[in-house]
Amino acid sequence: MSRASLKSLAIACVAIAPLWAHAQLTANVSLTTNYKFRGQDQDSGRNKAVKPALQGGFDYTFGDSGWYIGNWNSSVDWLPRNSLETDFYGGYKFKAGEVDLDFGALQYLYSGNSAGNTTELYGAATYGPFTAKYSHTVSKDYFNWAGEKAGSGLSGRNTGYLWLGFTQEVMPKVTVKASLGFTRFASDIKGLGVPNYMDYSVGGAYDFGDGVSLGAAVTGANKKSYFGDVNKARLIVTLTKTL
C-alpha cells in the first residue's frame, strides 16, 4: 500500500473514531400472546385469541451522529414454508427545533418463502407525546400480495402506510399508548379487489425496572368482512426485557 493510501486510511480512521467511541448497542427480547402487524394477526394458521410469538432484536447507534442500524425478528405463521420474520433497518435521527425527525429504510425478510419480502422507506416526526410516521413500499414485492416472487406479475410498489401514535407517561412507571394506522394499497393490489383498511391499538405498559416491562393493548383493524379473523380485535399482552 502506498504512503498516500496509508495516509488516507489513517485520516478515515480518525474521522470515524469518535463514532465508534460513543457507539451504543442495545438488545431486546419479548414474549407476546399475539403478533399483529398493522392490525393483522401474523399467525393465520390458528383461529385463536392467544397465538404466542417469540420476538427480539438489537439496535446500534453511532454515538451522537444520529445514524443507527438494527435488526428485529419474530416467529410467524402466515406463509407456506415460513416460520420466521427477519427485519433489517437503518436510518438517521435528528432534531428540528422541538421536533424529532427520523428517516430510514427497512427490509422485511421471510426465510423459506421470499414471496413475503418487502422493502420500505420511512419518515417520522415526533412532537411531545405525538408521532406521525409514513412508510412507502419501493419493492415490487409486497407481503405476498404482489411481485415477481409472489408469481402474480403485479407490483406492490407505492403502497403506503400512515401511522399516528400517542405515548404518554401518566404516572411513575405507567405509560399510556394509542395508535391509528391506514394502509393504502398500490393500484395493482387494489385491482384484485383488496380494500384499503385502518388499524388501531389502545393500551399501556408498566415498567418494572432493570429493563423489564409488561404491556397490554387491544389491537385490531376494520374491513373484517374481507380479511376475516386476522383483523379481529385482540387483547395482546407482551413481556419485554431490554438489555
Short mmCIF file of C-alpha atoms in Angstrom, two decimals:
data_model
loop_
_atom_site.label_atom_id
_atom_site.label_comp_id
_atom_site.label_asym_id
_atom_site.label_seq_id
_atom_site.Cartn_x
_atom_site.Cartn_y
_atom_site.Cartn_z
CA MET A 1 0.00 0.00 0.00
CA SER A 2 1.37 3.44 -0.94
CA ARG A 3 2.15 6.17 1.57
CA ALA A 4 -0.72 8.25 0.19
CA SER A 5 -3.15 5.35 0.64
CA LEU A 6 -1.96 4.78 4.20
CA LYS A 7 -2.40 8.47 4.93
CA SER A 8 -5.96 8.42 3.53
CA LEU A 9 -6.80 5.34 5.59
CA ALA A 10 -5.41 6.97 8.74
CA ILE A 11 -7.49 10.11 8.12
CA ALA A 12 -10.62 7.99 7.61
CA CYS A 13 -9.97 6.07 10.84
CA VAL A 14 -9.51 9.31 12.77
CA ALA A 15 -12.75 10.66 11.27
CA ILE A 16 -14.87 7.67 12.32
CA ALA A 17 -13.14 7.04 15.64
CA PRO A 18 -15.47 9.35 17.59
CA LEU A 19 -18.48 7.47 16.20
CA TRP A 20 -17.21 4.10 17.39
CA ALA A 21 -16.07 5.53 20.73
CA HIS A 22 -19.61 6.61 21.60
CA ALA A 23 -21.48 3.83 19.81
CA GLN A 24 -24.14 2.05 21.82
CA LEU A 25 -25.63 -1.42 21.38
CA THR A 26 -28.95 -2.37 22.96
CA ALA A 27 -30.88 -5.62 22.63
CA ASN A 28 -34.40 -6.74 23.42
CA VAL A 29 -36.41 -9.94 23.71
CA SER A 30 -40.19 -10.29 24.06
CA LEU A 31 -42.85 -12.91 24.53
CA THR A 32 -46.26 -11.83 23.26
CA THR A 33 -49.66 -13.52 23.24
CA ASN A 34 -50.23 -12.50 19.61
CA TYR A 35 -48.11 -10.77 16.98
CA LYS A 36 -50.15 -8.30 14.96
CA PHE A 37 -48.62 -6.27 12.13
CA ARG A 38 -50.65 -3.25 11.10
CA GLY A 39 -53.65 -4.69 12.87
CA GLN A 40 -53.46 -8.16 11.32
CA ASP A 41 -52.59 -11.48 13.00
CA GLN A 42 -49.26 -12.86 11.78
CA ASP A 43 -50.31 -16.40 12.73
CA SER A 44 -53.19 -17.22 10.41
CA GLY A 45 -52.86 -20.95 11.00
CA ARG A 46 -54.86 -20.82 14.25
CA ASN A 47 -58.17 -19.08 14.83
CA LYS A 48 -57.46 -18.29 18.48
CA ALA A 49 -57.03 -15.14 20.52
CA VAL A 50 -53.76 -16.44 22.01
CA LYS A 51 -51.09 -17.24 19.42
CA PRO A 52 -47.77 -16.80 21.28
CA ALA A 53 -44.79 -15.37 19.43
CA LEU A 54 -41.16 -15.01 20.47
CA GLN A 55 -39.52 -11.77 19.33
CA GLY A 56 -36.23 -9.94 19.71
CA GLY A 57 -33.51 -7.87 18.11
CA PHE A 58 -30.88 -5.19 18.58
CA ASP A 59 -30.23 -1.53 17.85
CA TYR A 60 -26.84 0.02 17.24
CA THR A 61 -26.40 3.79 17.39
CA PHE A 62 -23.27 5.51 16.14
CA GLY A 63 -22.67 7.85 19.04
CA ASP A 64 -24.29 11.28 18.78
CA SER A 65 -24.14 11.29 14.98
CA GLY A 66 -27.81 10.34 14.62
CA TRP A 67 -27.08 7.28 12.46
CA TYR A 68 -28.34 3.87 13.53
CA ILE A 69 -28.87 0.31 12.30
CA GLY A 70 -30.92 -2.52 13.74
CA ASN A 71 -32.46 -5.94 13.42
CA TRP A 72 -35.73 -7.39 14.70
CA ASN A 73 -37.14 -10.93 14.47
CA SER A 74 -40.40 -12.70 15.23
CA SER A 75 -41.94 -16.11 14.84
CA VAL A 76 -44.79 -16.02 12.28
CA ASP A 77 -47.14 -18.42 10.51
CA TRP A 78 -48.87 -16.87 7.51
CA LEU A 79 -46.70 -18.03 4.61
CA PRO A 80 -46.14 -21.64 3.48
CA ARG A 81 -42.71 -22.99 4.47
CA ASN A 82 -42.01 -19.97 6.68
CA SER A 83 -41.89 -19.51 10.43
CA LEU A 84 -39.57 -16.52 10.88
CA GLU A 85 -39.71 -12.82 10.01
CA THR A 86 -36.36 -11.01 10.00
CA ASP A 87 -36.19 -7.23 9.63
CA PHE A 88 -33.12 -5.10 8.94
CA TYR A 89 -33.27 -1.33 9.10
CA GLY A 90 -31.09 1.73 9.25
CA GLY A 91 -31.57 5.45 9.29
CA TYR A 92 -30.78 8.89 10.60
CA LYS A 93 -32.38 10.79 13.50
CA PHE A 94 -32.05 14.49 14.19
CA LYS A 95 -33.83 17.44 15.76
CA ALA A 96 -35.54 20.35 14.03
CA GLY A 97 -36.42 22.72 16.83
CA GLU A 98 -38.72 20.81 19.19
CA VAL A 99 -39.47 18.10 16.63
CA ASP A 100 -37.55 14.81 16.46
CA LEU A 101 -37.19 13.55 12.89
CA ASP A 102 -36.31 10.04 11.72
CA PHE A 103 -35.68 8.86 8.15
CA GLY A 104 -34.62 5.38 7.07
CA ALA A 105 -35.13 2.15 5.16
CA LEU A 106 -36.47 -1.22 6.28
CA GLN A 107 -36.19 -4.67 4.69
CA TYR A 108 -38.63 -7.44 5.69
CA LEU A 109 -37.31 -10.95 5.02
CA TYR A 110 -39.16 -14.26 5.38
CA SER A 111 -36.89 -17.30 5.48
CA GLY A 112 -38.14 -20.25 3.48
CA ASN A 113 -40.56 -18.17 1.41
CA SER A 114 -39.22 -14.96 -0.14
CA ALA A 115 -42.63 -14.08 -1.62
CA GLY A 116 -43.29 -12.05 1.51
CA ASN A 117 -40.08 -9.99 1.26
CA THR A 118 -40.78 -6.26 1.17
CA THR A 119 -38.68 -3.08 1.16
CA GLU A 120 -39.92 0.23 2.55
CA LEU A 121 -38.61 3.75 3.09
CA TYR A 122 -39.96 5.67 6.07
CA GLY A 123 -40.05 9.07 7.66
CA ALA A 124 -41.30 10.03 11.12
CA ALA A 125 -41.79 13.17 13.18
CA THR A 126 -42.30 13.28 16.96
CA TYR A 127 -43.52 16.28 18.91
CA GLY A 128 -44.05 15.70 22.60
CA PRO A 129 -46.22 12.59 23.04
CA PHE A 130 -47.36 12.57 19.38
CA THR A 131 -45.68 10.75 16.46
CA ALA A 132 -46.59 10.63 12.78
CA LYS A 133 -44.85 8.09 10.55
CA TYR A 134 -45.22 7.28 6.86
CA SER A 135 -43.84 4.10 5.23
CA HIS A 136 -43.64 3.76 1.45
CA THR A 137 -43.07 0.48 -0.42
CA VAL A 138 -40.29 0.67 -3.02
CA SER A 139 -40.09 -3.05 -3.90
CA LYS A 140 -42.36 -4.75 -6.43
CA ASP A 141 -42.92 -7.49 -3.87
CA TYR A 142 -45.38 -6.62 -1.11
CA PHE A 143 -46.06 -9.22 1.60
CA ASN A 144 -47.12 -11.90 -0.91
CA TRP A 145 -49.89 -9.71 -2.38
CA ALA A 146 -47.89 -8.78 -5.46
CA GLY A 147 -44.46 -9.03 -7.05
CA GLU A 148 -42.27 -11.35 -9.05
CA LYS A 149 -41.56 -13.68 -6.14
CA ALA A 150 -45.27 -13.99 -5.39
CA GLY A 151 -45.75 -15.03 -9.03
CA SER A 152 -48.57 -12.56 -9.58
CA GLY A 153 -46.88 -10.40 -12.20
CA LEU A 154 -48.28 -7.41 -10.31
CA SER A 155 -46.45 -4.67 -8.41
CA GLY A 156 -46.95 -3.64 -4.81
CA ARG A 157 -44.69 -0.61 -5.23
CA ASN A 158 -46.15 2.68 -3.95
CA THR A 159 -48.27 1.02 -1.28
CA GLY A 160 -48.28 3.46 1.62
CA TYR A 161 -48.87 3.22 5.37
CA LEU A 162 -49.60 6.21 7.60
CA TRP A 163 -49.31 5.73 11.36
CA LEU A 164 -50.28 8.18 14.12
CA GLY A 165 -49.23 7.38 17.66
CA PHE A 166 -49.59 8.79 21.18
CA THR A 167 -47.35 7.79 24.11
CA GLN A 168 -47.55 9.48 27.49
CA GLU A 169 -46.37 8.56 30.99
CA VAL A 170 -49.40 9.20 33.21
CA MET A 171 -47.77 8.22 36.49
CA PRO A 172 -44.40 6.83 37.55
CA LYS A 173 -43.68 3.61 35.62
CA VAL A 174 -47.08 3.66 33.83
CA THR A 175 -47.34 4.70 30.18
CA VAL A 176 -50.49 5.01 28.08
CA LYS A 177 -50.24 4.21 24.35
CA ALA A 178 -52.65 4.59 21.44
CA SER A 179 -52.27 4.47 17.67
CA LEU A 180 -54.21 4.62 14.42
CA GLY A 181 -52.91 3.41 11.06
CA PHE A 182 -54.08 3.49 7.45
CA THR A 183 -52.89 1.19 4.64
CA ARG A 184 -53.34 2.42 1.07
CA PHE A 185 -52.59 -0.37 -1.40
CA ALA A 186 -50.92 0.12 -4.78
CA SER A 187 -53.24 0.15 -7.80
CA ASP A 188 -52.27 -3.39 -8.87
CA ILE A 189 -53.31 -4.77 -5.48
CA LYS A 190 -56.44 -2.63 -5.39
CA GLY A 191 -57.29 -4.10 -8.80
CA LEU A 192 -57.56 -7.51 -7.15
CA GLY A 193 -60.39 -6.16 -5.02
CA VAL A 194 -58.28 -5.75 -1.89
CA PRO A 195 -59.63 -2.79 0.12
CA ASN A 196 -57.62 -0.16 1.92
CA TYR A 197 -58.09 -0.50 5.67
CA MET A 198 -57.41 1.07 9.07
CA ASP A 199 -55.86 -0.46 12.17
CA TYR A 200 -55.86 0.65 15.79
CA SER A 201 -54.33 -0.08 19.17
CA VAL A 202 -55.15 1.22 22.68
CA GLY A 203 -53.29 0.13 25.79
CA GLY A 204 -50.40 0.80 28.09
CA ALA A 205 -47.25 -0.53 29.72
CA TYR A 206 -45.77 -0.88 33.19
CA ASP A 207 -42.02 -0.53 33.77
CA PHE A 208 -40.73 -2.93 36.44
CA GLY A 209 -37.20 -1.54 36.19
CA ASP A 210 -33.98 -3.26 35.11
CA GLY A 211 -35.24 -3.21 31.50
CA VAL A 212 -38.34 -5.32 32.21
CA SER A 213 -41.77 -4.08 31.13
CA LEU A 214 -45.24 -5.54 30.69
CA GLY A 215 -47.60 -4.15 28.09
CA ALA A 216 -51.24 -4.80 27.24
CA ALA A 217 -53.31 -3.42 24.36
CA VAL A 218 -56.47 -4.05 22.39
CA THR A 219 -55.36 -4.20 18.75
CA GLY A 220 -57.27 -4.83 15.55
CA ALA A 221 -58.40 -3.48 12.18
CA ASN A 222 -61.55 -2.81 10.18
CA LYS A 223 -62.64 -4.47 6.90
CA LYS A 224 -63.13 -7.80 8.67
CA SER A 225 -65.70 -8.74 6.02
CA TYR A 226 -62.78 -9.04 3.55
CA PHE A 227 -59.74 -10.00 5.66
CA GLY A 228 -61.58 -12.22 8.15
CA ASP A 229 -60.43 -13.12 11.65
CA VAL A 230 -56.87 -11.83 11.18
CA ASN A 231 -58.29 -8.29 11.56
CA LYS A 232 -60.29 -9.18 14.66
CA ALA A 233 -59.60 -7.12 17.80
CA ARG A 234 -57.42 -8.97 20.30
CA LEU A 235 -56.19 -8.25 23.80
CA ILE A 236 -52.44 -8.64 23.44
CA VAL A 237 -50.10 -8.95 26.43
CA THR A 238 -46.33 -8.59 25.92
CA LEU A 239 -43.45 -9.12 28.34
CA THR A 240 -40.22 -7.40 27.25
CA LYS A 241 -36.64 -7.40 28.53
CA THR A 242 -34.26 -4.73 27.23
CA LEU A 243 -30.52 -5.13 27.65
#
